[in-house]
Amino acid sequence: MRIVVLTGAGISAESGVPTFRGKEGLWKKYDPRELATPEAFRRDPKTVWEWYNWRREIIAKAEPSEAHRLLAELERRRDLWVITQNVDGLHQRAGSERVIELHGNIWKVRCISCGARYYDRTVPLREIPPRCRECGGLLRPDVVWFGETLPKDALERAYQLSSEADIFLVIGTSAQVYPAAELPLVAKGRGARLIEINPEETPITPYADLSIRKGASEGLRKVIEEI
Ligand code: NAD
Ligand code: ZN
């Protein structure tokens, strides 16, 4: 019995990390959906990095939520995988080991000149924008921005796991970002039971066998009793 869980920003909202679509996600009145783009970075890398620095500060102080911890616990007892759109690393901090990161990780940087990739957990950043330790080139966050393609290995693995799921649980994603939003439908098409936890309706709702209109932790407690 394989359980596959797709998570989005909503699960980390309970850790105090703002989502992109809520008002609390705004930073200096910027729309995150306009900052998380390659165009914004080309135009103004300093502002994009100031925003990432702000997010890194929030995430560094945040603790995994009850929902993150419940998933880590369930992984020890069941055949469970987490596919996440989040870049905050909170699943791993809660103890989850089977985590596929579809959109990269906010603690990783990538040099746009030499391609070097490494972790940089400095908070706050010493210089903005930060420079590559190998060649001095401009670094960018090693995350997937709107309009960019997803890492091939992670995406392939996510499709494979989704097609093998018996239970597919979607937690806290607005399901508006492709291809992640397609994974629940792939699972459903292959016969999985589709369960959604989200305080609001999403494009996944009409396909769900069970929709729980609650926050991630409360909803997950209910689901765990049942599966
Ligand atoms: P989103 O911001 O588009 O949607 C958040 C969803 O969470 C909404 O549907 C909302 O109703 C729901 N939600 C709010 N509070 C909740 C709660 N307590 N419990 C459960 N659900 C709750 O987020 P998304 O769908 O993940 O897509 C946005 C993109 O932004 C992703 O690509 C992701 O990489 C990125 N992002 C990541 C983080 C993070 O790493 N923590 C934070 C913001 C955005
Ligand atoms: Zn470099």
Coordinates of C-alpha atoms and ligand atoms in Angstrom, one line a residue:
M1 CA 0.0 0.0 0.0
R2 CA 1.9 3.0 -1.2
I3 CA 1.1 6.5 0.0
V4 CA 2.3 9.5 -2.0
V5 CA 1.9 13.0 -0.5
L6 CA 2.2 16.1 -2.6
T7 CA 2.8 19.2 -0.5
G8 CA 2.7 23.0 -1.2
A9 CA 3.2 26.2 0.6
G10 CA 0.1 25.6 2.8
I11 CA 1.8 23.0 4.9
S12 CA 4.6 25.4 5.8
A13 CA 2.1 28.2 6.4
E14 CA 1.6 26.5 9.8
S15 CA 5.3 27.0 10.5
G16 CA 4.9 30.7 9.8
V17 CA 6.3 30.6 6.3
P18 CA 4.2 32.8 4.1
T19 CA 2.5 31.3 1.0
F20 CA 2.7 33.1 -2.4
R21 CA -1.0 33.8 -2.7
G22 CA -1.8 35.1 0.8
K23 CA -1.5 38.7 1.8
E24 CA 1.2 37.8 4.3
G25 CA 3.4 36.7 1.4
L26 CA 3.9 40.2 0.3
W27 CA 7.3 41.8 0.9
K28 CA 7.5 45.6 0.4
K29 CA 4.3 45.3 -1.6
Y30 CA 5.9 43.1 -4.3
D31 CA 4.0 40.2 -5.7
P32 CA 6.0 37.0 -5.2
R33 CA 4.8 35.7 -8.5
E34 CA 6.6 38.5 -10.2
L35 CA 9.8 38.2 -8.2
A36 CA 10.2 34.5 -8.6
T37 CA 11.0 34.8 -12.3
P38 CA 14.1 34.7 -14.5
E39 CA 13.1 38.1 -15.9
A40 CA 13.0 39.8 -12.5
F41 CA 16.4 38.4 -11.8
R42 CA 17.9 39.6 -15.1
R43 CA 16.4 43.0 -14.5
D44 CA 17.2 43.4 -10.8
P45 CA 19.2 40.6 -9.1
K46 CA 19.6 42.8 -6.0
T47 CA 15.9 43.1 -5.3
V48 CA 15.3 39.4 -5.9
W49 CA 18.1 38.5 -3.6
E50 CA 16.8 40.9 -0.9
W51 CA 13.5 39.1 -1.1
Y52 CA 15.2 35.7 -0.8
N53 CA 17.3 37.0 2.1
W54 CA 14.0 37.9 3.8
R55 CA 12.5 34.5 3.1
R56 CA 15.7 32.7 4.3
E57 CA 15.6 34.6 7.5
I58 CA 11.9 33.5 8.1
I59 CA 12.7 29.9 7.2
A60 CA 15.8 29.7 9.4
K61 CA 13.7 30.7 12.4
A62 CA 10.7 28.5 11.5
E63 CA 10.1 25.0 13.1
P64 CA 8.5 22.1 11.3
S65 CA 4.8 22.1 11.9
E66 CA 2.8 19.2 13.4
A67 CA 1.9 18.2 9.8
H68 CA 5.5 18.0 8.8
R69 CA 6.2 15.8 11.9
L70 CA 3.2 13.6 11.4
L71 CA 4.4 12.8 7.8
A72 CA 7.9 12.0 9.1
E73 CA 6.4 9.7 11.7
L74 CA 4.1 8.0 9.2
E75 CA 7.1 7.3 6.9
R76 CA 8.6 5.1 9.6
R77 CA 5.5 2.9 9.6
R78 CA 4.3 3.0 6.0
D79 CA 5.5 3.0 2.4
L80 CA 5.3 6.7 2.1
W81 CA 7.0 9.3 -0.2
V82 CA 6.7 13.1 -0.1
I83 CA 6.8 15.1 -3.3
T84 CA 7.1 18.8 -2.3
Q85 CA 6.9 22.1 -4.2
N86 CA 8.4 23.8 -1.1
V87 CA 11.9 25.0 -1.1
D88 CA 12.2 25.4 2.7
G89 CA 13.6 22.0 3.7
L90 CA 11.1 21.7 6.6
H91 CA 10.1 18.1 5.7
Q92 CA 13.7 17.0 6.0
R93 CA 14.1 18.9 9.2
A94 CA 11.1 17.1 10.6
G95 CA 12.8 13.8 9.8
S96 CA 11.4 12.8 6.5
E97 CA 13.9 11.0 4.3
R98 CA 11.9 10.1 1.2
V99 CA 11.5 13.6 -0.1
I100 CA 11.5 14.7 -3.8
E101 CA 12.1 18.4 -4.1
L102 CA 10.4 19.5 -7.4
H103 CA 11.4 23.2 -7.1
G104 CA 14.8 23.0 -5.6
N105 CA 16.0 24.3 -2.2
I106 CA 16.3 27.8 -0.9
W107 CA 19.6 27.0 0.8
K108 CA 21.3 26.1 -2.4
V109 CA 22.9 28.6 -4.8
R110 CA 24.0 28.3 -8.4
C111 CA 26.6 30.4 -10.3
I112 CA 25.2 31.8 -13.5
S113 CA 28.8 32.1 -14.9
C114 CA 30.5 28.7 -14.1
G115 CA 27.5 26.6 -13.1
A116 CA 28.9 25.7 -9.6
R117 CA 26.2 24.6 -7.2
Y118 CA 26.6 24.5 -3.4
Y119 CA 24.8 25.0 -0.1
D120 CA 25.0 28.4 1.5
R121 CA 23.1 28.7 4.7
T122 CA 24.4 32.2 5.7
V123 CA 21.6 34.3 7.3
P124 CA 21.6 37.1 6.7
L125 CA 23.7 37.1 3.5
R126 CA 27.0 38.9 3.8
E127 CA 26.7 40.6 0.4
I128 CA 23.7 41.1 -1.8
P129 CA 23.7 39.9 -4.5
P130 CA 26.1 37.1 -3.4
R131 CA 29.1 36.1 -5.5
C132 CA 30.4 32.7 -6.5
R133 CA 33.2 31.4 -4.3
E134 CA 34.8 29.6 -7.3
C135 CA 34.8 32.4 -9.9
G136 CA 33.3 35.5 -8.5
G137 CA 30.3 35.3 -10.8
L138 CA 26.7 36.2 -9.9
L139 CA 24.9 33.5 -7.9
R140 CA 21.2 32.8 -8.1
P141 CA 19.0 30.7 -5.8
D142 CA 19.0 27.1 -7.0
V143 CA 15.3 27.0 -7.1
V144 CA 12.8 26.7 -10.0
W145 CA 11.2 30.0 -11.0
F146 CA 7.9 30.5 -12.8
G147 CA 8.4 29.7 -16.5
E148 CA 11.5 27.5 -15.8
T149 CA 11.7 23.7 -16.3
L150 CA 11.8 21.3 -13.4
P151 CA 14.8 19.1 -12.6
K152 CA 14.5 16.1 -14.8
D153 CA 15.3 13.4 -12.3
A154 CA 13.0 14.7 -9.6
L155 CA 10.2 15.1 -12.1
E156 CA 10.6 11.6 -13.5
R157 CA 10.6 10.1 -10.1
A158 CA 7.5 12.1 -9.1
Y159 CA 5.6 10.8 -12.1
Q160 CA 6.7 7.3 -11.4
L161 CA 5.7 7.4 -7.7
S162 CA 2.4 9.1 -8.6
S163 CA 1.5 6.4 -11.0
E164 CA 2.3 3.7 -8.3
A165 CA 0.3 5.4 -5.5
D166 CA -2.6 3.6 -3.8
I167 CA -3.4 6.7 -1.8
F168 CA -2.4 10.1 -3.1
L169 CA -2.7 12.9 -0.5
V170 CA -2.5 16.6 -1.6
I171 CA -1.8 19.0 1.2
G172 CA -1.7 22.8 1.0
T173 CA -1.2 23.5 -2.7
S174 CA -3.3 25.8 -4.8
A175 CA -2.6 23.4 -7.7
Q176 CA -2.0 26.1 -10.2
V177 CA 1.6 25.5 -10.9
Y178 CA 2.3 22.8 -13.5
P179 CA 3.5 20.1 -13.8
A180 CA 3.1 19.5 -10.1
A181 CA -0.7 20.1 -10.3
E182 CA -0.9 17.2 -12.8
L183 CA 0.5 14.6 -10.5
P184 CA -2.8 14.0 -8.5
L185 CA -4.5 13.4 -11.8
V186 CA -1.9 10.9 -12.9
A187 CA -2.3 9.1 -9.6
K188 CA -6.1 9.2 -9.9
G189 CA -6.0 7.9 -13.5
R190 CA -4.0 4.9 -12.3
G191 CA -6.5 4.1 -9.6
A192 CA -5.3 5.9 -6.5
R193 CA -7.6 7.2 -3.9
L194 CA -7.2 11.0 -4.0
I195 CA -7.5 12.9 -0.8
E196 CA -7.1 16.7 -0.5
I197 CA -6.4 18.8 2.6
N198 CA -6.8 22.5 2.0
P199 CA -9.0 25.1 3.8
E200 CA -10.0 26.3 0.3
E201 CA -11.3 24.7 -2.9
T202 CA -8.7 24.1 -5.6
P203 CA -8.8 22.8 -9.2
I204 CA -8.1 19.3 -7.7
T205 CA -11.3 19.4 -5.5
P206 CA -13.6 18.0 -8.2
Y207 CA -11.4 15.0 -8.7
A208 CA -10.9 14.2 -5.0
D209 CA -12.5 11.2 -3.4
L210 CA -12.3 13.0 -0.1
S211 CA -11.7 16.8 0.5
I212 CA -10.9 18.0 4.0
R213 CA -11.5 21.7 4.4
K214 CA -9.1 22.1 7.2
G215 CA -5.5 23.2 7.9
A216 CA -2.7 20.8 7.2
S217 CA -2.1 19.5 10.8
E218 CA -5.8 19.1 11.8
G219 CA -6.6 17.5 8.4
L220 CA -3.7 15.1 8.5
R221 CA -4.6 13.9 12.0
K222 CA -8.0 13.0 10.6
V223 CA -6.6 11.2 7.6
I224 CA -4.2 9.2 9.6
E225 CA -7.0 7.8 11.8
E226 CA -8.6 6.6 8.6
I227 CA -5.9 5.1 6.4
Ligands
NAD1 P1 0.4 28.6 -3.1 O1 0.9 29.8 -2.3 O2 0.0 28.8 -4.5 O3 -0.9 28.0 -2.3 C1 -1.0 27.8 -1.0 C2 -2.2 26.9 -0.7 O4 -2.1 26.5 0.6 C3 -3.5 27.5 -1.0 O5 -4.3 26.7 -1.7 C4 -4.1 27.7 0.4 O6 -5.5 27.6 0.4 C5 -3.5 26.6 1.2 N1 -3.3 26.8 2.6 C6 -3.2 27.9 3.3 N2 -3.1 27.7 4.6 C7 -3.1 26.3 4.8 C8 -3.0 25.5 5.9 N3 -2.9 25.9 7.1 N4 -3.1 24.1 5.7 C9 -3.2 23.6 4.4 N5 -3.3 24.4 3.3 C10 -3.3 25.8 3.5 O7 1.4 27.5 -2.9 P2 1.9 26.3 -3.9 O8 0.7 25.7 -4.5 O9 2.9 25.5 -3.2 O10 2.6 27.0 -5.2 C11 3.4 28.1 -5.1 C12 4.9 28.0 -5.5 O11 5.5 28.8 -4.5 C13 5.5 26.6 -5.4 O12 6.2 26.5 -6.5 C14 6.5 26.7 -4.2 O13 7.8 26.3 -4.6 C15 6.6 28.2 -3.9 N6 6.6 28.5 -2.5 C16 7.3 27.8 -1.6 C17 7.2 28.1 -0.2 C18 7.9 27.3 0.8 O14 8.9 26.6 0.4 N7 7.5 27.2 2.0 C19 6.4 29.2 0.2 C20 5.7 29.9 -0.8 C21 5.8 29.6 -2.1
ZN2 ZN 31.1 30.6 -10.5

